[in-house]
Coordinates of C-alpha atoms in Angstrom, one line a residue:
M244 CA 91.7 82.0 146.9
K245 CA 93.0 85.4 148.0
I246 CA 95.0 86.9 145.2
T247 CA 97.0 90.1 144.8
V248 CA 97.7 91.5 141.3
I249 CA 100.3 94.2 141.1
G250 CA 99.8 96.5 138.1
T251 CA 96.4 97.6 136.7
G252 CA 97.4 98.0 133.1
Y253 CA 95.8 95.9 130.4
V254 CA 97.1 92.6 131.6
G255 CA 96.8 93.2 135.3
L256 CA 93.2 94.6 135.2
V257 CA 91.9 91.8 133.0
T258 CA 93.7 89.1 135.0
G259 CA 92.4 90.4 138.4
T260 CA 88.9 90.9 137.1
C261 CA 88.6 87.4 135.6
F262 CA 90.0 85.7 138.7
A263 CA 87.4 87.7 140.7
E264 CA 84.7 86.6 138.4
M265 CA 85.4 83.0 139.5
G266 CA 84.8 83.9 143.1
N267 CA 88.4 84.6 144.2
K268 CA 89.1 87.6 146.4
V269 CA 91.3 89.9 144.4
S270 CA 93.2 93.0 145.3
C271 CA 94.6 95.0 142.4
I272 CA 97.5 97.2 143.4
D273 CA 99.0 100.2 141.5
I274 CA 101.3 103.1 142.5
D275 CA 99.3 105.4 140.2
T276 CA 96.9 107.1 142.6
K277 CA 94.8 108.7 139.9
K278 CA 94.3 105.4 138.2
I279 CA 93.3 103.7 141.4
D280 CA 90.9 106.5 142.4
A281 CA 89.3 106.3 138.9
L282 CA 88.9 102.5 139.2
K283 CA 87.3 102.9 142.6
E284 CA 84.8 105.3 141.0
G285 CA 84.1 102.7 138.2
I286 CA 86.1 104.5 135.5
I287 CA 88.0 102.0 133.4
P288 CA 91.3 103.3 131.9
I289 CA 91.2 101.1 128.8
Y290 CA 88.6 100.0 126.3
E291 CA 88.1 96.3 126.3
P292 CA 84.7 94.7 125.4
G293 CA 83.0 93.3 128.5
L294 CA 85.6 94.5 131.0
E295 CA 83.8 97.4 132.5
T296 CA 80.6 95.4 133.2
M297 CA 82.7 92.6 134.8
V298 CA 84.7 95.1 137.0
L299 CA 81.7 96.8 138.3
K300 CA 79.9 93.6 139.1
N301 CA 82.8 92.1 141.0
V302 CA 83.5 95.3 142.9
A303 CA 79.8 95.3 144.0
N304 CA 80.2 91.6 145.0
N305 CA 83.3 92.5 147.1
N306 CA 85.4 90.1 145.1
L307 CA 87.5 92.9 143.6
N308 CA 89.1 95.9 145.1
F309 CA 91.7 98.5 144.2
S310 CA 94.5 100.1 146.3
T311 CA 97.8 101.8 146.2
K312 CA 99.0 99.9 149.3
L313 CA 100.4 96.4 148.9
S314 CA 100.5 96.2 152.7
E315 CA 96.7 96.0 152.8
S316 CA 96.4 92.7 150.9
L317 CA 99.8 91.0 151.2
P318 CA 99.4 89.7 154.8
T319 CA 96.5 87.4 153.7
T320 CA 97.3 86.7 150.1
E321 CA 98.2 83.3 148.7
I322 CA 99.3 84.2 145.2
V323 CA 100.8 87.5 144.0
F324 CA 100.8 88.3 140.2
I325 CA 103.4 90.7 138.9
A326 CA 101.7 92.5 136.0
V327 CA 103.6 95.7 135.7
G328 CA 105.0 97.2 132.5
T329 CA 108.1 96.0 130.8
P330 CA 108.7 98.9 128.4
M331 CA 111.1 98.5 125.5
G332 CA 114.6 100.0 126.2
D333 CA 116.5 101.9 123.6
D334 CA 118.4 98.8 122.6
G335 CA 115.2 96.8 122.1
S336 CA 115.4 94.8 125.3
A337 CA 112.6 94.6 127.9
D338 CA 113.1 97.0 130.8
L339 CA 112.8 95.0 134.1
Q340 CA 113.1 97.9 136.6
Y341 CA 109.4 97.8 137.5
V342 CA 109.3 94.0 137.8
L343 CA 112.4 93.9 140.0
A344 CA 111.1 96.8 142.1
V345 CA 108.0 94.9 142.9
A346 CA 110.0 91.8 143.7
A347 CA 112.1 93.8 146.2
Q348 CA 109.0 95.3 147.8
L349 CA 107.6 91.8 148.2
G350 CA 110.8 90.7 150.0
K351 CA 110.5 93.7 152.3
E352 CA 106.9 93.1 153.2
M353 CA 106.0 89.4 153.0
T354 CA 105.2 87.7 156.2
H355 CA 104.2 84.2 155.2
P356 CA 104.8 81.7 152.3
I357 CA 103.4 82.9 148.9
I358 CA 103.5 82.0 145.2
V359 CA 104.9 84.9 143.1
V360 CA 103.8 84.7 139.5
D361 CA 105.4 86.6 136.6
K362 CA 102.5 87.6 134.4
S363 CA 104.3 90.4 132.6
T364 CA 106.0 89.4 129.4
V365 CA 109.6 89.1 130.5
P366 CA 112.9 87.9 129.1
I367 CA 114.2 84.3 129.7
G368 CA 115.8 84.2 133.1
T369 CA 113.6 86.9 134.7
A370 CA 112.2 84.4 137.3
D371 CA 115.7 83.9 138.6
K372 CA 116.2 87.6 139.0
V373 CA 112.8 88.0 140.7
K374 CA 113.7 85.2 143.1
A375 CA 117.1 86.7 143.8
A376 CA 115.6 90.2 144.5
I377 CA 113.1 88.8 146.9
Q378 CA 115.7 86.6 148.7
K379 CA 118.0 89.6 149.0
E380 CA 115.4 91.6 151.0
L381 CA 114.6 88.6 153.1
D382 CA 118.3 88.1 154.0
K383 CA 118.5 91.8 155.0
R384 CA 115.6 91.2 157.3
K385 CA 117.3 88.0 158.6
V386 CA 114.0 86.0 158.1
T387 CA 113.3 82.7 156.4
I388 CA 110.0 82.6 154.5
D389 CA 109.3 80.0 151.8
F390 CA 108.2 81.4 148.4
H391 CA 108.1 80.1 144.9
V392 CA 108.4 82.0 141.6
V393 CA 106.3 80.9 138.7
S394 CA 106.1 82.0 135.0
N395 CA 102.5 82.2 133.7
P396 CA 102.6 84.2 130.5
E397 CA 99.4 85.8 129.2
F398 CA 98.0 85.1 125.7
L399 CA 95.3 87.7 125.5
K400 CA 94.1 89.3 122.3
E401 CA 93.1 92.9 122.6
G402 CA 89.4 93.2 121.8
A403 CA 88.8 89.6 122.9
A404 CA 90.7 89.5 126.2
I405 CA 87.8 88.5 128.5
N406 CA 86.9 85.6 126.3
D407 CA 90.5 84.5 126.0
F408 CA 91.0 84.5 129.8
M409 CA 87.7 82.8 130.6
K410 CA 88.0 80.2 127.9
P411 CA 91.7 79.9 127.3
D412 CA 93.3 78.0 124.4
R413 CA 96.0 77.0 126.9
V414 CA 97.4 77.9 130.2
V415 CA 101.2 77.7 130.4
I416 CA 102.7 77.2 133.9
G417 CA 106.4 77.3 134.4
A418 CA 107.6 76.2 137.8
D419 CA 110.3 74.2 139.5
N420 CA 108.4 72.3 142.2
E421 CA 105.1 70.5 142.9
I422 CA 103.9 73.0 145.5
A423 CA 103.7 75.7 142.9
F424 CA 102.3 73.5 140.2
S425 CA 99.6 72.3 142.6
K426 CA 98.6 75.8 143.6
M427 CA 98.3 77.0 140.0
R428 CA 96.3 74.0 139.0
T429 CA 93.8 74.7 141.7
L430 CA 93.6 78.4 140.7
Y431 CA 93.0 77.7 137.1
A432 CA 90.7 74.6 137.5
P433 CA 87.4 76.6 137.1
F434 CA 88.6 77.9 133.7
L435 CA 89.5 74.4 132.4
R436 CA 86.4 72.3 133.4
N437 CA 85.4 71.4 129.9
H438 CA 88.9 70.5 128.7
D439 CA 92.3 70.5 130.5
R440 CA 94.4 72.9 128.6
L441 CA 97.0 73.5 131.3
I442 CA 100.6 72.9 130.1
E443 CA 103.3 72.5 132.7
M444 CA 107.0 73.0 131.9
D445 CA 110.2 74.4 133.4
I446 CA 110.3 78.2 134.0
R447 CA 112.6 79.2 131.2
S448 CA 110.6 77.3 128.7
A449 CA 107.4 79.1 129.8
E450 CA 109.2 82.5 129.5
M451 CA 110.3 81.6 126.0
T452 CA 106.9 80.3 125.0
K453 CA 105.4 83.8 125.1
Y454 CA 108.1 85.3 122.9
A455 CA 108.0 82.3 120.5
A456 CA 104.2 82.5 120.1
N457 CA 104.1 86.2 119.3
A458 CA 107.1 86.0 117.0
M459 CA 105.4 83.2 115.1
L460 CA 102.2 85.2 114.6
A461 CA 104.2 88.2 113.6
T462 CA 106.1 86.1 111.1
K463 CA 102.9 84.9 109.4
I464 CA 101.8 88.5 109.1
S465 CA 105.1 89.7 107.6
F466 CA 105.3 86.7 105.3
M467 CA 101.8 87.4 103.9
N468 CA 102.6 91.1 103.5
E469 CA 105.8 90.2 101.6
V470 CA 103.8 87.9 99.3
S471 CA 101.3 90.7 98.8
N472 CA 104.0 93.1 97.6
I473 CA 105.3 90.4 95.1
C474 CA 101.7 89.8 94.0
E475 CA 101.3 93.5 93.1
L476 CA 104.5 93.5 91.0
V477 CA 103.7 90.3 89.0
G478 CA 99.9 91.0 88.6
A479 CA 98.6 88.3 90.9
D480 CA 95.7 88.9 93.4
V481 CA 96.9 88.4 96.9
N482 CA 93.3 87.9 98.1
K483 CA 93.0 84.8 95.9
V484 CA 96.4 83.6 96.9
R485 CA 95.4 83.8 100.6
L486 CA 92.4 81.6 99.9
G487 CA 94.6 79.2 98.0
I488 CA 97.2 78.7 100.7
G489 CA 94.9 79.1 103.7
S490 CA 92.8 76.0 102.6
D491 CA 95.9 73.9 103.4
N492 CA 95.3 72.9 107.0
R493 CA 99.0 73.0 107.7
I494 CA 98.8 76.7 107.1
G495 CA 95.3 77.8 108.0
Y496 CA 93.6 81.2 107.5
S497 CA 94.6 82.9 110.7
F498 CA 97.1 85.8 110.5
I499 CA 97.5 85.6 106.7
Y500 CA 95.4 88.6 105.8
P501 CA 97.5 91.2 103.9
G502 CA 97.5 94.6 105.4
C503 CA 99.5 97.6 106.5
G504 CA 101.5 95.9 109.2
Y505 CA 101.1 94.8 112.8
G506 CA 101.1 97.1 115.8
G507 CA 100.0 97.1 119.4
S508 CA 101.7 96.5 122.7
C509 CA 102.9 92.9 122.1
F510 CA 104.2 92.0 118.6
P511 CA 106.5 95.0 118.0
K512 CA 108.0 94.9 121.5
D513 CA 108.3 91.1 121.7
V514 CA 109.9 90.7 118.3
K515 CA 112.5 93.3 119.2
A516 CA 113.1 91.7 122.6
L517 CA 113.5 88.2 121.1
K518 CA 116.0 89.6 118.6
K519 CA 117.9 91.2 121.5
I520 CA 117.9 88.0 123.6
A521 CA 119.4 86.2 120.6
E522 CA 122.1 88.8 120.2
E523 CA 123.0 88.7 123.9
H524 CA 123.7 85.0 123.4
G525 CA 125.8 85.5 120.3
Y526 CA 123.1 84.5 117.8
H527 CA 121.9 86.6 114.8
A528 CA 118.2 85.8 114.4
Q529 CA 117.9 86.4 110.6
L530 CA 114.3 85.5 110.3
I531 CA 113.2 87.6 113.3
N532 CA 115.2 90.5 112.0
S533 CA 113.5 90.2 108.6
V534 CA 110.0 90.0 110.2
E535 CA 110.6 93.3 111.8
T536 CA 112.1 94.9 108.7
V537 CA 109.2 93.8 106.5
N538 CA 106.7 95.2 109.1
N539 CA 108.4 98.5 109.3
N540 CA 108.3 98.9 105.6
Q541 CA 104.7 97.7 105.4
K542 CA 103.4 100.5 107.6
L543 CA 104.2 103.0 104.8
V544 CA 102.8 101.0 101.9
I545 CA 99.5 102.9 101.9
A546 CA 101.3 106.3 102.4
N547 CA 103.5 105.5 99.4
K548 CA 100.5 104.6 97.3
V549 CA 98.9 108.0 98.2
I550 CA 102.1 109.8 97.3
K551 CA 102.5 107.9 94.1
R552 CA 98.9 108.9 93.1
F553 CA 98.9 112.5 94.2
G554 CA 102.6 113.4 94.1
E555 CA 105.3 114.3 96.7
N556 CA 103.9 117.7 97.4
L557 CA 100.5 117.2 99.2
K558 CA 99.9 120.8 100.1
G559 CA 96.2 121.6 99.5
K560 CA 95.2 117.9 99.7
T561 CA 92.9 116.6 102.4
F562 CA 92.4 112.9 103.2
A563 CA 89.7 111.2 105.2
L564 CA 91.1 108.5 107.3
W565 CA 89.1 105.7 109.0
G566 CA 90.8 103.8 111.7
L567 CA 93.4 104.9 114.3
A568 CA 93.7 101.9 116.6
F569 CA 96.1 99.2 115.6
K570 CA 93.2 96.7 115.4
P571 CA 89.4 96.7 115.9
G572 CA 88.0 96.2 119.4
T573 CA 90.5 98.4 121.2
D574 CA 91.6 102.0 121.7
D575 CA 95.2 101.0 121.7
M576 CA 97.4 103.0 119.3
R577 CA 100.8 101.7 120.2
E578 CA 102.8 101.2 117.0
A579 CA 99.5 101.6 115.0
P580 CA 100.1 102.0 111.2
A581 CA 97.9 105.1 111.3
I582 CA 100.6 107.0 113.2
Y583 CA 103.1 106.3 110.5
V584 CA 100.7 107.0 107.6
I585 CA 99.5 110.3 109.1
K586 CA 103.0 111.6 109.9
E587 CA 104.2 110.7 106.4
L588 CA 101.4 112.5 104.7
V589 CA 101.3 115.5 107.0
K590 CA 105.0 116.2 106.6
R591 CA 104.3 116.6 102.9
G592 CA 101.6 119.2 103.5
A593 CA 98.5 117.1 103.6
K594 CA 95.6 117.6 106.0
I595 CA 93.9 114.6 107.7
Q596 CA 90.3 114.3 108.8
A597 CA 90.3 111.2 111.0
Y598 CA 87.7 109.0 112.7
D599 CA 87.9 105.9 114.9
P600 CA 85.1 104.4 117.1
K601 CA 87.3 104.3 120.2
A602 CA 90.8 105.7 119.7
I603 CA 90.3 109.4 119.1
T604 CA 91.0 110.4 122.7
E605 CA 94.3 108.4 122.6
A606 CA 95.3 110.1 119.3
K607 CA 94.5 113.6 120.6
D608 CA 96.1 113.2 124.0
F609 CA 99.1 111.0 123.3
Y610 CA 100.1 109.5 120.0
L611 CA 99.3 112.4 117.6
K612 CA 99.0 115.4 120.0
D613 CA 102.0 117.2 118.6
V614 CA 101.1 116.5 114.9
K615 CA 99.6 119.5 113.1
G616 CA 97.0 119.3 110.4
I617 CA 94.6 116.7 111.9
T618 CA 91.0 117.2 112.7
Y619 CA 88.7 114.5 114.2
G620 CA 85.2 113.6 113.2
N621 CA 82.4 112.3 115.4
A622 CA 81.2 109.9 112.7
K623 CA 82.8 108.3 109.7
Y624 CA 80.9 110.1 107.0
E625 CA 81.7 113.5 108.6
T626 CA 85.4 113.1 107.7
L627 CA 84.6 112.7 104.0
N628 CA 83.5 116.3 103.3
N629 CA 85.8 117.9 100.7
A630 CA 88.4 115.2 101.1
D631 CA 90.4 114.1 98.1
A632 CA 90.4 110.4 99.0
L633 CA 89.5 108.0 101.7
I634 CA 92.1 106.0 103.5
L635 CA 91.1 102.9 105.5
L636 CA 93.5 101.5 108.1
T637 CA 91.6 99.6 110.7
E638 CA 89.0 96.9 110.0
W639 CA 86.3 98.0 112.4
K640 CA 82.9 96.3 111.7
E641 CA 81.2 99.6 111.0
F642 CA 83.6 100.2 108.1
R643 CA 82.9 96.8 106.4
S644 CA 79.7 97.7 104.5
P645 CA 79.6 101.5 104.1
D646 CA 77.3 103.5 101.8
F647 CA 79.6 103.9 98.8
D648 CA 77.1 106.3 97.2
E649 CA 77.5 108.5 100.2
I650 CA 81.3 108.2 100.1
K651 CA 81.3 109.1 96.4
S652 CA 79.0 112.1 96.8
Q653 CA 81.2 113.7 99.5
L654 CA 84.7 113.0 98.3
N655 CA 86.2 115.4 95.8
N656 CA 87.5 112.3 93.9
P657 CA 86.0 108.8 94.1
I658 CA 89.3 107.3 95.4
I659 CA 89.8 104.8 98.2
F660 CA 93.1 103.5 99.6
D661 CA 92.3 100.3 101.5
G662 CA 95.0 99.2 104.0
R663 CA 93.0 96.1 105.1
N664 CA 91.6 94.9 101.8
Q665 CA 88.1 95.2 103.0
Y666 CA 86.1 95.9 99.9
N667 CA 85.1 94.0 96.7
I668 CA 87.1 95.5 93.9
F669 CA 84.5 94.6 91.2
N670 CA 81.7 96.4 93.1
L671 CA 83.8 99.5 93.4
E672 CA 84.7 99.3 89.7
E673 CA 81.0 99.3 88.8
K674 CA 80.5 102.3 91.1
G675 CA 83.3 104.3 89.4
F676 CA 85.8 104.2 92.2
E677 CA 89.6 104.3 91.8
Y678 CA 90.6 101.7 94.3
Y679 CA 94.0 100.9 95.8
Q680 CA 94.5 97.7 97.9
I681 CA 97.4 95.9 99.5
G682 CA 98.8 93.5 97.0
K683 CA 96.5 94.6 94.1
R684 CA 95.6 97.9 92.5
F685 CA 92.7 99.0 90.4
E686 CA 92.4 102.4 88.7
K687 CA 89.3 103.7 87.1

């Protein structure tokens, strides 16, 4: 098939590249000239395992191309994916200005029947607005062209997006006619050869499914973090509690690891958006509100442990910090706990020596560029020199089995604050560490 993907951010680039991998002819369109020029030169704007190799291969095979001009691909395309950003507004709602601008442009330029697919995460009812925006422009042109709007939400995990797309758990298609369903079935058939995981439904249910899925996962995270805080107060070990409840197959082990809160581009934004959608329809979503409140508080749990241990005034104190990205396998720092921890400590006079395998550039150029008192190391052990304690915030694999003798020899004090409960408390006890976890604390 000939496909156009509008938007070359995380979702758009992965979507276009994976469709090209299956032999489709894909054009990725973006108004950002610098980004398109970089992509044409083989420079990928995001870190995602396996993405760069797949992009370069499909560009070389002429299955994938990049452009700033929709007019170059639209005359021959069969399906158009809208994958532009839906940033969070001041009131928590999703901002649809870019989605609707694309819809209007399609209405101005389309010359033959097409399927228009909402791939961006959008509020319930957005497909109706997209349809209206396209039809408005067609009416201005006084032309009649058939088109169908489909909701096809993405369920990609950062750090595993390629595998998620190529081997999906499910493909949700929301449409209101058989023509659209049939076209989408054909498009996704190569991805579903071993097992048919395509789920068809009405458009609004498809739009709601994405929000419900992310809110459910966020709820599990906040629930476990709430339990971890109670465990610490009553003297229970949250790590053992997790094993005890996870063994129940009704609960499972996924998303019940205690930590310093969720971040990224999806959970925080989608939880806020779902809360706002409920409010707009006169409903107070008590559980969703609580999920967000717990998460906001959880991001400061490690900072509060540091402050309790070293005092409110942290002038003269230096902390090594491992992990800036909100999760391993990505350079994404949106709503990352590290941002909140660093700002909380720095405002009390502390200095931070930080390291992350992929996110240092993001920190320097965007998320922490205006924060004073931070230096960045090229390797994890480099950050330990003359630090008063080590803070771990992202569970990258290279942090899982470090040389604790090396850590102890470089730190001024053998103290670790672990925001992801990575280490064995008894091993650290034997090595003479003072070790602080989420949901349990050990002091030497």
